[in-house]
Short mmCIF file of C-alpha atoms and ligand atoms in Angstrom, two decimals:
data_model
loop_
_atom_site.label_atom_id
_atom_site.label_comp_id
_atom_site.label_asym_id
_atom_site.label_seq_id
_atom_site.Cartn_x
_atom_site.Cartn_y
_atom_site.Cartn_z
CA MET A 1 14.48 6.31 54.34
CA SER A 2 14.16 4.80 50.72
CA GLN A 3 17.36 6.85 49.79
CA SER A 4 19.12 5.03 52.59
CA ASN A 5 17.44 1.68 51.60
CA ILE A 6 18.92 2.05 47.89
CA PHE A 7 22.30 2.94 49.40
CA PHE A 8 22.30 -0.16 51.65
CA ASP A 9 21.45 -2.25 48.55
CA ARG A 10 24.27 -0.93 46.69
CA LYS A 11 26.70 -1.48 49.36
CA HIS A 12 25.72 -4.86 50.76
CA ILE A 13 23.43 -6.80 48.47
CA TRP A 14 24.67 -8.76 45.42
CA HIS A 15 22.36 -8.58 42.30
CA PRO A 16 22.40 -11.02 39.40
CA TYR A 17 25.65 -10.84 37.46
CA SER A 18 26.68 -7.75 39.22
CA SER A 19 29.78 -6.02 40.91
CA MET A 20 29.78 -5.01 44.52
CA VAL A 21 32.14 -2.06 43.46
CA LYS A 22 30.42 -0.61 40.43
CA PRO A 23 26.79 -1.95 40.58
CA LEU A 24 24.35 -0.89 37.90
CA PRO A 25 21.60 1.49 39.21
CA CYS A 26 18.72 -0.39 40.85
CA TYR A 27 15.06 0.53 41.13
CA ILE A 28 13.01 -0.15 44.24
CA ILE A 29 9.63 -1.71 43.42
CA LYS A 30 6.93 -1.23 46.02
CA SER A 31 4.32 -3.62 44.62
CA ALA A 32 3.27 -5.19 41.27
CA LYS A 33 -0.23 -5.72 39.79
CA GLY A 34 -1.20 -7.05 36.25
CA VAL A 35 1.54 -5.96 34.01
CA TYR A 36 2.78 -3.00 36.10
CA LEU A 37 5.56 -2.63 38.49
CA LYS A 38 5.09 0.25 40.94
CA LEU A 39 8.12 2.35 41.82
CA LYS A 40 8.63 3.98 45.05
CA HIS A 41 7.20 7.34 44.13
CA GLY A 42 4.01 6.02 42.91
CA SER A 43 4.57 5.88 39.08
CA SER A 44 4.18 2.42 37.40
CA ILE A 45 6.18 0.88 34.49
CA ILE A 46 4.95 -1.92 32.20
CA ASP A 47 6.88 -5.06 32.51
CA GLY A 48 8.37 -6.27 29.20
CA MET A 49 10.26 -9.00 30.83
CA SER A 50 7.73 -11.08 32.90
CA SER A 51 10.36 -11.18 35.50
CA TRP A 52 12.56 -13.35 33.27
CA TRP A 53 9.94 -15.35 31.37
CA SER A 54 7.93 -16.17 34.43
CA THR A 55 4.89 -13.90 35.22
CA ILE A 56 2.90 -15.06 32.22
CA HIS A 57 -0.54 -14.18 33.85
CA GLY A 58 0.68 -10.95 35.39
CA TYR A 59 1.49 -9.98 39.02
CA ASN A 60 -0.63 -10.32 42.10
CA HIS A 61 -3.08 -12.64 40.19
CA PRO A 62 -6.17 -13.41 42.54
CA ILE A 63 -6.16 -17.00 41.41
CA LEU A 64 -2.66 -17.50 42.18
CA ASN A 65 -2.71 -15.55 45.44
CA ASN A 66 -5.78 -17.66 46.54
CA ALA A 67 -4.02 -20.96 45.68
CA LEU A 68 -1.20 -19.84 48.04
CA LYS A 69 -3.61 -18.68 50.93
CA ASN A 70 -5.43 -21.94 50.81
CA GLN A 71 -2.31 -23.96 50.96
CA ILE A 72 -0.79 -21.76 53.66
CA LYS A 73 -3.78 -22.59 55.81
CA LYS A 74 -3.08 -26.35 55.43
CA MET A 75 0.91 -26.28 55.49
CA SER A 76 3.59 -24.38 53.93
CA HIS A 77 6.06 -27.06 53.85
CA ILE A 78 6.66 -30.76 54.61
CA MET A 79 9.74 -32.87 53.82
CA PHE A 80 9.11 -35.07 50.68
CA GLY A 81 11.12 -38.01 52.01
CA GLY A 82 8.74 -40.81 53.12
CA ILE A 83 5.73 -38.50 52.99
CA THR A 84 3.77 -36.83 50.27
CA HIS A 85 0.94 -34.40 49.56
CA PRO A 86 -2.08 -33.76 47.55
CA SER A 87 -0.70 -30.52 45.80
CA ALA A 88 2.35 -32.51 44.50
CA ILE A 89 0.32 -35.31 43.28
CA SER A 90 -2.04 -33.20 41.44
CA LEU A 91 0.84 -31.07 40.03
CA CYS A 92 2.53 -34.09 38.70
CA ARG A 93 -0.62 -35.58 37.19
CA LYS A 94 -1.09 -32.28 35.34
CA LEU A 95 2.48 -32.14 34.08
CA ILE A 96 2.20 -35.74 32.85
CA SER A 97 -1.14 -34.98 31.15
CA LEU A 98 0.17 -31.86 29.41
CA THR A 99 3.42 -33.50 28.06
CA PRO A 100 3.92 -36.37 25.46
CA LYS A 101 2.81 -39.80 26.68
CA LYS A 102 6.50 -41.00 26.97
CA LEU A 103 7.37 -38.54 29.69
CA ASP A 104 5.92 -40.57 32.66
CA CYS A 105 7.96 -39.71 35.72
CA VAL A 106 8.42 -36.44 37.51
CA PHE A 107 11.27 -35.11 39.62
CA LEU A 108 10.52 -31.84 41.36
CA SER A 109 13.16 -29.45 42.34
CA ASP A 110 13.88 -25.85 43.34
CA SER A 111 14.97 -24.07 40.24
CA GLY A 112 15.82 -24.40 36.58
CA SER A 113 19.49 -24.80 37.00
CA VAL A 114 18.89 -27.67 39.49
CA ALA A 115 16.43 -29.39 37.10
CA ILE A 116 19.21 -29.46 34.51
CA GLU A 117 21.69 -30.88 37.22
CA VAL A 118 19.06 -33.47 37.82
CA ALA A 119 18.75 -34.53 34.22
CA ILE A 120 22.56 -34.59 33.98
CA LYS A 121 22.74 -36.78 37.20
CA MET A 122 20.00 -39.02 35.72
CA LEU A 123 21.83 -39.72 32.48
CA ILE A 124 25.11 -40.49 34.25
CA GLN A 125 23.32 -43.01 36.45
CA TYR A 126 21.49 -44.31 33.44
CA TRP A 127 24.75 -45.29 31.72
CA ARG A 128 26.21 -46.57 34.89
CA SER A 129 23.06 -48.85 35.32
CA LEU A 130 23.94 -50.08 31.73
CA GLY A 131 27.53 -50.81 32.78
CA GLN A 132 29.01 -47.70 31.08
CA LYS A 133 30.91 -44.87 32.65
CA ARG A 134 29.65 -42.22 30.20
CA LYS A 135 29.98 -38.57 31.31
CA LEU A 136 30.30 -36.56 28.13
CA PHE A 137 27.41 -34.34 26.97
CA LEU A 138 27.06 -32.84 23.49
CA THR A 139 24.97 -29.57 23.18
CA ILE A 140 25.25 -26.53 20.80
CA ARG A 141 26.92 -23.11 21.12
CA ASP A 142 25.06 -20.10 22.30
CA GLY A 143 22.89 -22.21 24.68
CA TYR A 144 22.13 -21.15 28.28
CA HIS A 145 21.17 -23.78 30.81
CA GLY A 146 21.80 -22.16 34.18
CA ASP A 147 24.44 -21.16 36.59
CA THR A 148 25.14 -24.24 38.67
CA PHE A 149 28.34 -26.12 37.65
CA ALA A 150 27.05 -28.90 35.47
CA ALA A 151 24.57 -26.46 33.92
CA MET A 152 27.39 -24.02 33.21
CA SER A 153 29.46 -26.71 31.67
CA ILE A 154 26.89 -27.24 28.95
CA SER A 155 26.15 -23.37 28.52
CA ASP A 156 28.04 -21.45 25.81
CA PRO A 157 31.67 -21.25 26.89
CA LYS A 158 31.81 -17.58 26.10
CA ASN A 159 28.75 -16.47 27.78
CA SER A 160 29.15 -18.42 31.03
CA ILE A 161 32.91 -17.62 31.01
CA HIS A 162 34.16 -21.13 31.30
CA ARG A 163 37.76 -19.80 31.79
CA ILE A 164 37.01 -18.44 35.15
CA TYR A 165 36.17 -22.01 36.44
CA HIS A 166 38.83 -23.65 34.35
CA ASN A 167 39.77 -27.18 35.73
CA PHE A 168 36.63 -27.25 37.86
CA LEU A 169 34.12 -27.62 34.95
CA PRO A 170 33.52 -30.83 33.29
CA LYS A 171 34.61 -30.72 29.54
CA ASN A 172 31.71 -31.24 27.19
CA LEU A 173 31.22 -31.04 23.42
CA PHE A 174 29.80 -28.11 21.54
CA ALA A 175 28.49 -28.18 18.18
CA LYS A 176 28.20 -25.11 16.04
CA SER A 177 24.92 -23.44 16.54
CA PRO A 178 22.47 -23.60 13.56
CA ILE A 179 22.35 -20.78 11.06
CA SER A 180 18.97 -21.52 9.53
CA ALA A 181 16.48 -19.37 11.08
CA PHE A 182 13.14 -20.43 12.24
CA ASN A 183 11.06 -19.36 9.27
CA LYS A 184 13.63 -19.06 6.65
CA THR A 185 15.17 -21.79 4.29
CA TRP A 186 16.87 -24.79 5.91
CA ASN A 187 20.46 -25.26 5.11
CA SER A 188 21.52 -28.87 5.75
CA ASN A 189 25.17 -27.57 6.38
CA ASP A 190 23.94 -26.57 9.78
CA LEU A 191 24.11 -30.13 10.73
CA ILE A 192 27.80 -30.96 9.77
CA SER A 193 29.31 -29.96 13.16
CA PHE A 194 26.74 -31.76 15.30
CA LYS A 195 26.92 -34.96 12.98
CA TYR A 196 30.86 -34.79 13.24
CA LEU A 197 30.87 -34.74 17.07
CA ILE A 198 28.14 -37.35 17.69
CA GLU A 199 29.58 -39.76 15.17
CA LYS A 200 33.10 -39.34 16.58
CA ASN A 201 32.09 -39.71 20.26
CA SER A 202 29.07 -41.78 20.06
CA SER A 203 30.45 -44.37 22.46
CA LYS A 204 31.27 -41.76 25.03
CA ILE A 205 28.30 -39.24 24.98
CA ALA A 206 25.87 -39.78 27.88
CA GLY A 207 23.15 -37.38 26.45
CA VAL A 208 22.58 -34.50 24.14
CA ILE A 209 21.06 -31.38 25.90
CA LEU A 210 19.71 -28.42 24.16
CA GLU A 211 17.02 -25.67 24.04
CA PRO A 212 14.56 -26.64 21.36
CA ILE A 213 13.88 -23.99 18.63
CA VAL A 214 14.56 -20.82 20.89
CA GLN A 215 17.98 -20.54 22.42
CA GLY A 216 17.33 -18.09 25.34
CA VAL A 217 19.78 -15.65 26.88
CA GLY A 218 22.69 -17.46 25.05
CA GLY A 219 21.72 -15.37 22.01
CA MET A 220 17.91 -15.22 21.62
CA ASN A 221 18.24 -17.19 18.42
CA PHE A 222 15.14 -18.92 16.86
CA TYR A 223 16.40 -21.97 14.65
CA HIS A 224 14.97 -24.17 12.00
CA PRO A 225 12.74 -27.05 13.22
CA ASN A 226 14.59 -29.30 10.76
CA TYR A 227 17.62 -28.98 12.88
CA LEU A 228 15.88 -30.35 15.76
CA LYS A 229 14.31 -33.15 13.84
CA LYS A 230 17.65 -34.21 12.21
CA ILE A 231 19.35 -34.21 15.68
CA LYS A 232 16.73 -36.40 17.12
CA ILE A 233 17.25 -38.93 14.40
CA LEU A 234 20.96 -38.93 14.91
CA CYS A 235 20.39 -39.44 18.71
CA ASP A 236 18.00 -42.28 18.01
CA TYR A 237 20.47 -43.83 15.53
CA TYR A 238 23.20 -43.81 18.23
CA HIS A 239 20.81 -44.76 21.11
CA ILE A 240 21.80 -41.40 22.91
CA PRO A 241 19.03 -39.97 25.07
CA ILE A 242 18.13 -36.32 24.32
CA VAL A 243 17.18 -33.64 27.07
CA PHE A 244 15.06 -30.68 26.02
CA ASP A 245 15.51 -27.56 28.24
CA GLU A 246 12.11 -25.85 28.11
CA ILE A 247 12.66 -23.79 31.21
CA ALA A 248 12.38 -20.57 29.28
CA THR A 249 10.13 -21.76 26.32
CA GLY A 250 7.55 -24.01 28.19
CA PHE A 251 3.85 -23.09 28.88
CA GLY A 252 3.27 -21.25 25.71
CA ARG A 253 5.84 -18.63 25.32
CA THR A 254 6.67 -19.63 21.59
CA GLY A 255 3.16 -19.87 20.44
CA LYS A 256 3.04 -23.76 21.18
CA LEU A 257 2.53 -25.18 24.70
CA PHE A 258 6.18 -26.52 24.32
CA ALA A 259 8.69 -25.35 21.73
CA PHE A 260 9.45 -28.81 20.69
CA GLU A 261 5.86 -28.90 19.20
CA HIS A 262 7.19 -26.76 16.35
CA ALA A 263 9.40 -29.80 15.20
CA ASN A 264 7.12 -32.56 16.39
CA VAL A 265 9.95 -34.23 18.24
CA ILE A 266 9.82 -35.64 21.77
CA PRO A 267 12.59 -35.90 24.17
CA ASP A 268 13.63 -38.65 26.57
CA ILE A 269 13.98 -35.97 29.42
CA LEU A 270 12.28 -32.50 29.75
CA CYS A 271 13.25 -29.73 31.93
CA LEU A 272 10.68 -27.24 33.06
CA GLY A 273 10.76 -24.19 35.22
CA LYS A 274 10.33 -20.35 35.20
CA ALA A 275 6.73 -19.86 34.10
CA ILE A 276 5.65 -23.22 35.97
CA THR A 277 4.33 -21.21 38.99
CA GLY A 278 3.20 -18.09 36.96
CA GLY A 279 6.33 -16.15 38.43
CA THR A 280 5.15 -16.66 42.08
CA ILE A 281 7.81 -19.02 43.59
CA THR A 282 10.68 -20.98 42.44
CA LEU A 283 10.01 -24.55 41.35
CA ALA A 284 11.20 -26.69 38.48
CA ALA A 285 10.59 -30.26 37.17
CA THR A 286 12.53 -32.92 35.25
CA LEU A 287 10.34 -35.28 33.43
CA THR A 288 11.72 -38.63 32.24
CA SER A 289 10.57 -41.50 30.24
CA ARG A 290 9.63 -44.69 32.16
CA LYS A 291 12.53 -46.50 30.39
CA ILE A 292 15.15 -44.12 31.77
CA ALA A 293 13.47 -44.17 35.11
CA ASN A 294 13.28 -47.99 35.17
CA ILE A 295 16.96 -48.53 34.12
CA ILE A 296 18.16 -45.99 36.75
CA SER A 297 16.06 -47.79 39.45
CA GLU A 298 16.83 -51.46 38.52
CA SER A 299 20.52 -50.87 39.01
CA LYS A 300 22.69 -51.99 41.92
CA ILE A 301 22.34 -48.66 43.57
CA GLY A 302 18.61 -48.77 43.00
CA CYS A 303 17.54 -45.30 43.41
CA PHE A 304 18.21 -41.77 42.03
CA MET A 305 20.55 -39.89 44.21
CA HIS A 306 19.06 -36.35 44.64
CA GLY A 307 16.72 -34.91 47.12
CA PRO A 308 16.45 -31.05 47.89
CA THR A 309 15.27 -30.08 51.28
CA TYR A 310 12.45 -28.03 49.86
CA MET A 311 11.52 -30.65 47.21
CA ALA A 312 7.87 -30.47 46.06
CA ASN A 313 7.22 -27.47 48.37
CA PRO A 314 3.47 -27.44 48.96
CA LEU A 315 3.21 -23.61 48.28
CA ALA A 316 5.08 -23.90 45.09
CA CYS A 317 3.08 -26.98 43.94
CA ALA A 318 -0.18 -25.33 44.88
CA VAL A 319 0.53 -22.18 42.98
CA ALA A 320 1.78 -24.17 40.11
CA ASN A 321 -1.45 -26.10 40.06
CA ALA A 322 -3.59 -22.98 39.81
CA ASN A 323 -1.26 -21.45 37.14
CA ILE A 324 -1.41 -24.71 35.06
CA LYS A 325 -5.21 -24.76 35.42
CA MET A 326 -5.28 -21.30 33.93
CA ILE A 327 -3.02 -22.49 31.03
CA GLN A 328 -5.39 -25.42 30.42
CA THR A 329 -8.15 -23.00 29.63
CA ASN A 330 -6.16 -22.23 26.48
CA LYS A 331 -6.72 -18.52 26.70
CA TRP A 332 -2.87 -18.08 26.32
CA LYS A 333 -3.18 -19.24 22.61
CA ILE A 334 -5.00 -16.19 21.51
CA GLN A 335 -3.09 -14.03 23.84
CA VAL A 336 0.23 -15.08 22.59
CA SER A 337 -0.90 -15.08 18.87
CA ASN A 338 -2.12 -11.47 19.39
CA ILE A 339 1.19 -10.56 20.94
CA GLU A 340 2.98 -12.17 18.13
CA LYS A 341 1.11 -10.28 15.38
CA GLN A 342 1.57 -6.88 17.03
CA LEU A 343 5.43 -7.65 17.67
CA CYS A 344 5.79 -8.57 13.85
CA ASP A 345 4.04 -5.40 12.87
CA SER A 346 6.01 -3.02 15.13
CA LEU A 347 9.38 -4.68 15.55
CA LEU A 348 10.05 -6.35 12.14
CA PRO A 349 10.12 -3.05 10.19
CA LEU A 350 13.10 -2.02 12.56
CA ILE A 351 15.43 -4.12 10.49
CA SER A 352 16.03 -1.29 8.20
CA HIS A 353 17.33 0.73 11.05
CA PRO A 354 21.04 1.42 10.62
CA ARG A 355 21.69 0.32 14.30
CA VAL A 356 19.78 -2.95 13.87
CA ILE A 357 21.34 -6.20 12.42
CA ASP A 358 18.19 -8.16 12.88
CA ALA A 359 14.68 -8.11 14.28
CA ARG A 360 12.81 -11.49 15.02
CA VAL A 361 9.64 -12.50 16.51
CA LEU A 362 8.21 -15.87 17.65
CA GLY A 363 5.17 -16.15 19.85
CA ALA A 364 5.53 -13.76 22.58
CA ILE A 365 9.13 -13.12 22.12
CA GLY A 366 10.43 -9.99 20.46
CA VAL A 367 14.13 -9.52 19.65
CA ILE A 368 16.18 -6.45 18.25
CA GLU A 369 19.65 -7.48 17.59
CA CYS A 370 21.80 -4.16 17.50
CA SER A 371 25.04 -3.70 15.76
CA LYS A 372 26.72 -2.33 18.92
CA LEU A 373 26.82 -3.16 22.44
CA ILE A 374 24.19 -1.46 24.48
CA ASN A 375 24.91 0.88 27.56
CA ILE A 376 22.54 -0.89 30.01
CA ALA A 377 22.49 1.81 32.64
CA MET A 378 21.49 4.56 30.37
CA ILE A 379 19.06 2.69 28.18
CA GLN A 380 17.35 1.48 31.37
CA LYS A 381 17.00 4.98 32.74
CA PHE A 382 15.42 6.03 29.45
CA PHE A 383 13.00 3.03 29.49
CA VAL A 384 12.00 3.72 33.04
CA LYS A 385 11.20 7.31 32.06
CA LYS A 386 9.18 6.06 29.16
CA GLY A 387 7.16 3.95 31.57
CA VAL A 388 8.52 0.59 30.67
CA TRP A 389 10.65 -2.13 32.05
CA ILE A 390 12.94 -3.74 29.51
CA ARG A 391 16.37 -5.21 30.45
CA PRO A 392 18.67 -5.59 27.30
CA PHE A 393 21.97 -7.49 27.57
CA LYS A 394 25.01 -7.30 25.25
CA LYS A 395 23.70 -6.25 21.72
CA LEU A 396 20.09 -7.45 22.42
CA ILE A 397 16.92 -5.69 23.36
CA TYR A 398 14.28 -8.29 23.89
CA ILE A 399 10.91 -8.49 25.38
CA VAL A 400 9.03 -11.38 26.67
CA PRO A 401 5.80 -9.58 28.08
CA PRO A 402 3.15 -11.33 30.23
CA TYR A 403 0.45 -12.94 28.05
CA ILE A 404 -2.21 -10.60 29.68
CA ILE A 405 -0.74 -7.48 28.19
CA ASN A 406 -3.06 -5.33 26.04
CA SER A 407 -2.23 -3.81 22.85
CA ASN A 408 -1.72 -0.31 24.14
CA GLN A 409 0.52 -1.58 26.77
CA LEU A 410 2.46 -3.54 24.32
CA LYS A 411 2.68 -0.45 22.09
CA MET A 412 4.36 1.42 25.00
CA LEU A 413 7.03 -1.22 24.99
CA THR A 414 7.70 -1.35 21.23
CA ASP A 415 7.58 2.44 20.82
CA ALA A 416 10.14 2.77 23.56
CA ILE A 417 12.38 0.37 21.80
CA SER A 418 12.07 2.24 18.44
CA VAL A 419 12.85 5.65 20.01
CA ALA A 420 15.80 4.20 22.08
CA LEU A 421 17.35 3.00 18.80
CA ASN A 422 17.69 6.58 17.63
CA ASN A 423 19.78 7.61 20.53
CA SER A 424 23.46 7.17 19.81
CA ALA A 425 24.39 7.57 23.54
CA PHE A 426 22.81 4.09 24.34
CA PHE A 427 25.28 2.33 22.19
CA ILE A 428 28.89 1.65 22.93
C1 PLP B 1 16.61 -19.49 33.42
C2 PLP B 1 16.90 -20.65 32.67
C3 PLP B 1 17.66 -21.83 33.32
C4 PLP B 1 17.96 -21.70 34.68
O1 PLP B 1 17.01 -21.51 35.57
P1 PLP B 1 17.13 -20.94 37.08
O2 PLP B 1 15.73 -21.01 37.59
O3 PLP B 1 17.48 -19.53 36.88
O4 PLP B 1 18.12 -21.77 37.76
C5 PLP B 1 18.01 -22.96 32.54
N1 PLP B 1 17.79 -22.98 31.20
C6 PLP B 1 17.07 -22.03 30.60
C7 PLP B 1 16.89 -22.21 29.13
C8 PLP B 1 16.81 -20.85 31.29
O5 PLP B 1 16.10 -19.84 30.48
#
C-alpha cells in the first residue's frame, strides 16, 4: 500500500524545486510530535529544519491544536471584504504591539511571497499617489524573497534563475552583497556598490528591499549590522522607503525577536510569515507605516488594490494568536540562546575540517559551508538513517531546529553533520 503510495507520489506529484522525471527520493511521514517526524515504519527522526523555519514550538502542540479546534467550532473561514472577525483583530493588535511603533497598519495575506508582492504593490501605489511612476527596486545579491514574479525579480538572479523568465521579470537593481560578517570587523567598502546604485538611480527607485542581517536560502550569510545601519541612512537621505523581509528571521530565530533589532534600525514596511502560525497553516503579514498607508489611501484611486480570497483566514489567525501568545512569554529567548551556545560549541570547530569553508552560527541557525556541492539524495539517506532530518542545498548544510529541541536531540543533529563531512561520497 505505502509502496504504491510512494510510487504514485513520484509519478504524479510535484515537490518543491523538483523534476517529474528524476525526482529526489521522498519519505512518507505519518505523523509528527514535538521535534519528531514519524516515518511509515514507526521510526522517528529529529527535525533540524522546523519545516523551513516555521515549526518553532514543535509539531502537534496542544495549545496550537486547541486554538484551531476552538476556532473551527465558530467558523473556519469568512470573506474579509466588508466583514471582520475577532481572531484577525486580536492578531493584528498583537503584531502592532510586538513591532516598532511606526508600523501601524497590517495587511494579511496567504504566504511569504504574497506578502512581498503586497509590499511591492504598496510602494508602486505610494509613488503613484505622489505623482511619480517609480517601479525600480534596489536590493542586494544572494537574497531570497519568494517564488512569485515580483518576489523572484528581487531574489538573487542566479539562484532564482532569472534567465528562464527573461523578458517576463521586471528588471531591478542588485548591489553586491556585504562581505563583512556579523561578528567580524566592519569594512566600509561593503557599501560602495549599494551607494553607487542608490545615488545613480535615486529618482527612479521605488523602494529598497532586503533581508535584515541574515540572508536565508540565498546563501545563509550573516552580515554586519553596520551595513544595515548605513543603508538605512542612505534610504532616509534619498527619501526612499525600505522594506525588511523578516519572513524567515522573524519571531526570535536570530536571538532577537526581529533580526533588525541587531542593528537598531526600523523599516517602513515589514514582511512576516513562516513562523507566524508556528508552522501550522500558511499566513503572512505586511506591516506598513501610517504615512505610507495614508499616502496610498488619499490618492485618486483611494484604496490598496489587493485582496486574496482567504485573506485573514480565521483558522490561521486563531493559531497565529496562540503562537504569538507563547512567544510573548519570552521562553524562546533562553531556548534560542541555549541552542546558539551549543551550536557554537559543536559546529564552529568544524571550520578546520578540510571539506569546510566556513561554519557560522547566529541564534538558532547553524550553517556549514562546504567546499563542494552536496549530493542531496545520498546525504539525506544517511541523515535519515542517523535519525535526523536535515536538508542541505548546494554547498550548504544548515539547521534551523525548533526552539523546543533539547540538548541531546540537538547533539544528534550536529553529530550527524560532523560524521557526514567525513564521507567523500556525499560531495560532488
Ligand atoms: C520563505 C521565504 C519567503 C517566501 O515565503 P513563502 O511562504 O514560501 O511564499 C520570502 N522571503 C524569505 C526571506 C523567505 O525565507
